[in-house]
Coordinates of C-alpha atoms and ligand atoms in Angstrom, one line a residue:
M1087 CA 0.0 11.0 38.9
K1088 CA 0.4 7.4 37.6
T1089 CA 2.3 6.8 34.1
L1090 CA 2.4 3.8 32.1
I1091 CA 4.8 3.9 29.6
V1092 CA 4.0 1.2 26.7
K1093 CA 7.0 0.4 24.9
Y1094 CA 8.1 -1.7 21.4
L1095 CA 11.7 -1.1 21.1
P1096 CA 12.4 -4.3 18.9
G1097 CA 15.7 -2.9 17.7
K1098 CA 16.6 -2.7 21.3
E1099 CA 20.5 -0.9 21.9
I1100 CA 20.5 0.4 18.1
S1101 CA 16.8 1.5 18.7
K1102 CA 16.8 5.1 17.5
T1103 CA 13.4 6.0 19.4
K1104 CA 14.7 4.2 22.7
K1105 CA 16.6 7.5 22.9
L1106 CA 12.9 9.3 23.5
Y1107 CA 12.4 6.7 25.8
D1108 CA 15.1 6.9 27.9
H1109 CA 15.1 10.6 28.1
I1110 CA 11.2 10.0 29.4
V1111 CA 12.5 7.6 31.8
K1112 CA 15.3 9.9 33.0
H1113 CA 12.1 12.7 33.3
L1114 CA 9.9 10.6 35.3
N1115 CA 12.5 9.7 37.4
N1116 CA 11.1 6.4 38.4
K1117 CA 8.1 8.5 40.7
N1118 CA 4.7 5.8 40.1
V1119 CA 6.1 4.5 37.0
T1120 CA 4.6 1.1 35.6
E1121 CA 5.8 -0.1 31.9
I1122 CA 4.7 -2.6 29.6
D1123 CA 7.2 -4.5 26.7
L1124 CA 4.9 -5.4 24.0
E1125 CA 7.7 -8.0 22.7
I1126 CA 7.5 -9.8 26.6
T1127 CA 3.9 -8.9 27.1
Q1128 CA 2.0 -9.0 23.7
P1129 CA -1.1 -8.1 23.0
T1130 CA -4.0 -10.8 21.3
F1131 CA -5.9 -11.0 18.2
F1132 CA -9.4 -11.7 18.8
N1133 CA -10.4 -15.4 17.9
N1134 CA -14.1 -17.0 17.6
E1135 CA -13.9 -18.1 21.3
S1136 CA -12.4 -14.7 23.1
L1137 CA -15.0 -12.7 20.6
M1138 CA -18.1 -14.3 21.2
A1139 CA -17.2 -14.2 24.9
Y1140 CA -16.7 -10.3 24.4
Y1141 CA -20.2 -9.8 22.8
Q1142 CA -21.9 -11.8 25.5
R1143 CA -20.3 -10.1 28.7
N1144 CA -19.6 -6.1 26.6
Y1145 CA -22.5 -5.9 24.9
Q1146 CA -25.1 -8.5 26.4
G1147 CA -24.0 -8.0 30.1
I1148 CA -24.2 -11.9 30.7
P1149 CA -21.6 -13.4 33.0
L1150 CA -18.7 -15.6 31.9
N1151 CA -17.7 -18.5 32.7
S1152 CA -14.0 -19.7 33.6
E1153 CA -12.8 -20.6 30.1
Q1154 CA -14.4 -17.6 28.7
E1155 CA -12.7 -15.2 31.1
K1156 CA -9.5 -16.9 30.1
S1157 CA -10.1 -16.1 26.4
L1158 CA -10.2 -12.3 27.5
K1159 CA -7.6 -12.5 30.6
V1160 CA -4.6 -10.6 28.0
M1161 CA -7.0 -7.9 27.1
D1162 CA -8.3 -7.1 30.4
D1163 CA -4.9 -6.9 31.7
F1164 CA -4.1 -4.5 29.5
T1165 CA -7.3 -2.8 29.9
E1166 CA -6.8 -2.2 33.2
K1167 CA -3.3 -1.2 33.3
V1168 CA -4.5 1.9 31.3
N1169 CA -7.7 2.5 33.6
N1170 CA -5.2 3.0 36.6
A1171 CA -3.0 5.1 34.9
D1172 CA -3.3 9.1 34.9
I1173 CA -0.8 9.3 32.0
V1174 CA 0.0 6.8 29.1
I1175 CA 2.9 6.9 27.1
L1176 CA 3.2 5.0 24.5
V1177 CA 7.0 4.6 22.2
S1178 CA 7.7 2.9 19.1
P1179 CA 9.0 3.5 15.5
M1180 CA 7.2 3.8 12.5
H1181 CA 6.5 0.9 10.5
N1182 CA 5.2 1.4 7.1
F1183 CA 3.7 4.8 7.5
G1184 CA 1.9 3.7 10.8
M1185 CA 2.1 2.3 14.2
P1186 CA 3.5 -1.6 14.1
G1187 CA 1.2 -3.7 14.0
I1188 CA 1.6 -4.9 17.3
V1189 CA 1.2 -1.5 18.9
K1190 CA -2.9 -1.3 16.7
T1191 CA -3.2 -4.9 18.1
W1192 CA -2.7 -3.2 21.9
F1193 CA -5.0 -0.6 20.8
D1194 CA -7.6 -3.3 19.7
N1195 CA -7.0 -5.1 22.8
I1196 CA -7.6 -2.5 25.4
I1197 CA -10.9 -0.1 23.5
Q1198 CA -13.4 -2.5 25.1
K1199 CA -16.7 -1.8 24.8
G1200 CA -18.4 -0.5 28.5
I1201 CA -15.1 0.3 30.2
A1202 CA -12.9 2.4 27.3
F1203 CA -16.3 3.4 25.6
D1204 CA -19.7 3.5 25.3
Y1205 CA -22.7 4.0 23.5
G1206 CA -25.3 6.9 24.6
A1207 CA -27.9 8.9 23.3
T1208 CA -25.9 10.7 20.8
G1209 CA -23.7 8.0 19.8
P1210 CA -20.4 6.7 21.5
F1211 CA -18.3 8.4 24.3
G1212 CA -15.3 8.0 25.6
M1213 CA -15.1 6.3 29.4
F1214 CA -11.3 7.3 29.9
K1215 CA -11.9 10.5 31.3
G1216 CA -9.1 12.2 33.0
K1217 CA -5.8 10.8 31.2
K1218 CA -3.9 11.9 29.6
A1219 CA -1.8 10.4 26.3
L1220 CA 1.6 11.2 24.7
T1221 CA 2.9 9.4 21.6
L1222 CA 6.2 9.2 20.4
Y1223 CA 7.9 7.8 17.3
T1224 CA 10.8 8.2 15.1
S1225 CA 10.7 7.4 11.2
A1226 CA 13.3 7.6 8.4
G1227 CA 11.3 9.8 6.4
S1228 CA 9.5 13.5 7.3
Y1229 CA 5.8 13.6 7.1
S1230 CA 2.9 16.2 7.2
T1231 CA 1.0 15.8 9.9
E1232 CA -1.8 18.0 8.6
K1233 CA -4.2 15.5 7.0
V1234 CA -3.5 11.6 5.9
T1235 CA -3.9 11.2 2.0
A1236 CA -2.3 9.0 -0.8
N1237 CA 0.4 12.2 -1.8
Y1238 CA 3.5 12.4 -0.2
P1239 CA 4.3 13.7 2.2
E1240 CA 1.0 13.2 3.6
W1241 CA 1.6 9.5 4.6
D1242 CA 1.7 9.6 8.2
S1243 CA -1.0 7.9 9.4
Y1244 CA 0.7 6.7 12.9
T1245 CA -0.3 10.3 13.7
F1246 CA -3.5 10.3 13.2
L1247 CA -4.7 7.3 14.0
S1248 CA -3.1 7.2 18.0
K1249 CA -5.2 10.7 18.2
I1250 CA -8.6 9.0 17.4
E1251 CA -7.6 6.0 19.5
F1252 CA -7.3 7.7 22.6
S1253 CA -9.6 10.2 21.8
F1254 CA -12.4 7.6 21.1
M1255 CA -11.8 6.3 24.7
G1256 CA -12.4 9.9 26.2
F1257 CA -8.7 10.9 26.9
D1258 CA -8.8 14.5 27.5
E1259 CA -4.7 15.5 26.5
I1260 CA -3.6 14.1 23.8
E1261 CA 0.2 14.7 22.5
V1262 CA 1.8 13.4 19.5
I1263 CA 5.9 14.4 19.1
S1264 CA 7.8 12.4 16.5
A1265 CA 11.2 12.5 15.3
S1266 CA 12.8 12.2 11.6
I1267 CA 15.7 10.6 11.5
G1268 CA 16.9 12.0 8.4
N1269 CA 20.4 11.9 8.0
A1270 CA 23.6 11.7 9.9
E1271 CA 23.6 15.8 9.9
T1272 CA 19.9 15.9 11.1
I1273 CA 19.8 13.1 13.3
D1274 CA 20.7 14.8 16.4
E1275 CA 19.3 18.0 16.3
N1276 CA 15.6 16.4 15.2
L1277 CA 15.9 13.7 18.5
N1278 CA 16.7 16.7 20.3
N1279 CA 13.7 19.4 19.2
A1280 CA 11.8 16.4 20.0
K1281 CA 13.0 15.7 23.5
L1282 CA 12.7 19.5 24.3
K1283 CA 9.1 19.0 23.3
I1284 CA 8.8 15.9 25.2
D1285 CA 10.2 17.9 28.4
Q1286 CA 7.4 20.9 27.7
V1287 CA 4.5 18.6 27.4
L1288 CA 5.4 16.4 30.8
T1289 CA 6.5 19.4 32.8
K1290 CA 2.9 20.5 32.3
W1291 CA 0.9 17.3 32.6
L1292 CA 3.6 16.7 35.8
S1293 CA 3.3 20.3 37.7
Ligands
FMN461 C1 9.8 -3.0 8.7 C2 9.8 -1.2 9.0 C3 9.6 -0.3 8.6 C4 9.7 1.2 8.1 N1 8.6 1.6 7.6 C5 8.8 2.8 7.6 C6 8.1 4.0 6.5 O1 7.2 3.7 6.8 N2 8.5 5.6 6.4 C7 9.6 5.7 7.4 O2 9.7 7.1 7.1 N3 10.3 5.0 7.8 C8 10.2 3.4 8.3 N4 10.9 2.7 8.8 C9 12.3 3.2 9.8 C10 12.1 3.8 11.1 O3 11.0 4.1 11.3 C11 13.2 4.4 11.3 O4 14.6 4.0 10.6 C12 13.1 4.5 12.5 O5 13.6 5.4 13.4 C13 13.2 3.4 13.4 O6 13.3 3.6 15.0 P1 13.9 2.3 15.5 O7 15.4 2.5 15.9 O8 13.8 2.7 17.2 O9 13.1 0.6 15.3 C14 10.7 1.5 8.9 C15 11.6 0.7 9.6 C16 11.2 -1.0 9.4 C17 12.5 -2.1 10.0

């Protein structure tokens, strides 16, 4: 089982989400693990050149010249890493009720037509079959994950968008585990509960 960890933990040593990251690293014990730190290897936005190259290659099937290929290289490298993994673990804090922009941009880099998804007779289908995804995040507040509405506490778009993106790419199993940091009295308990859930999921997936 090859595991890809994609992390965005700008709080570094004071990051609370890092406590969940440290837990998965310990659990995985460096067995077949590749890691991307989005702060170091940053995803890119489409500009006109890269978007035209993407349409040309991924929608029209027309080969690119070397300059055009270069414009998609960052996206292609991220996509290849996901393609090579059996398990993808995404770790970051919640920012403004959802995934931080850099994490969304990573999704925008890898969800490529013809590689991550394609269109068939009945509509789009995911191409990353046989893969599992685990998303981990912490937040200050506590939210309902039943649905997303404009009414508190149904404000957690992180869980929903993460499930949608991985489902769209065809991942077979998708789990999201979060910990609300709350206050000084609840932080350890909430993090420990998340760690127990992580152990359950990873033990099942790695067995
Ligand atoms: C820019 C920013 C936006 C945040 N937005 C939210 C939010 O919408 N909801 C929430 O509950 N917490 C929010 N928080 C709090 C963090 O999600 C929370 O403190 C988290 O545990 C931080 O993780 P970290 O220590 O790993 O960075 C935000 C924090 C920052 C810095």
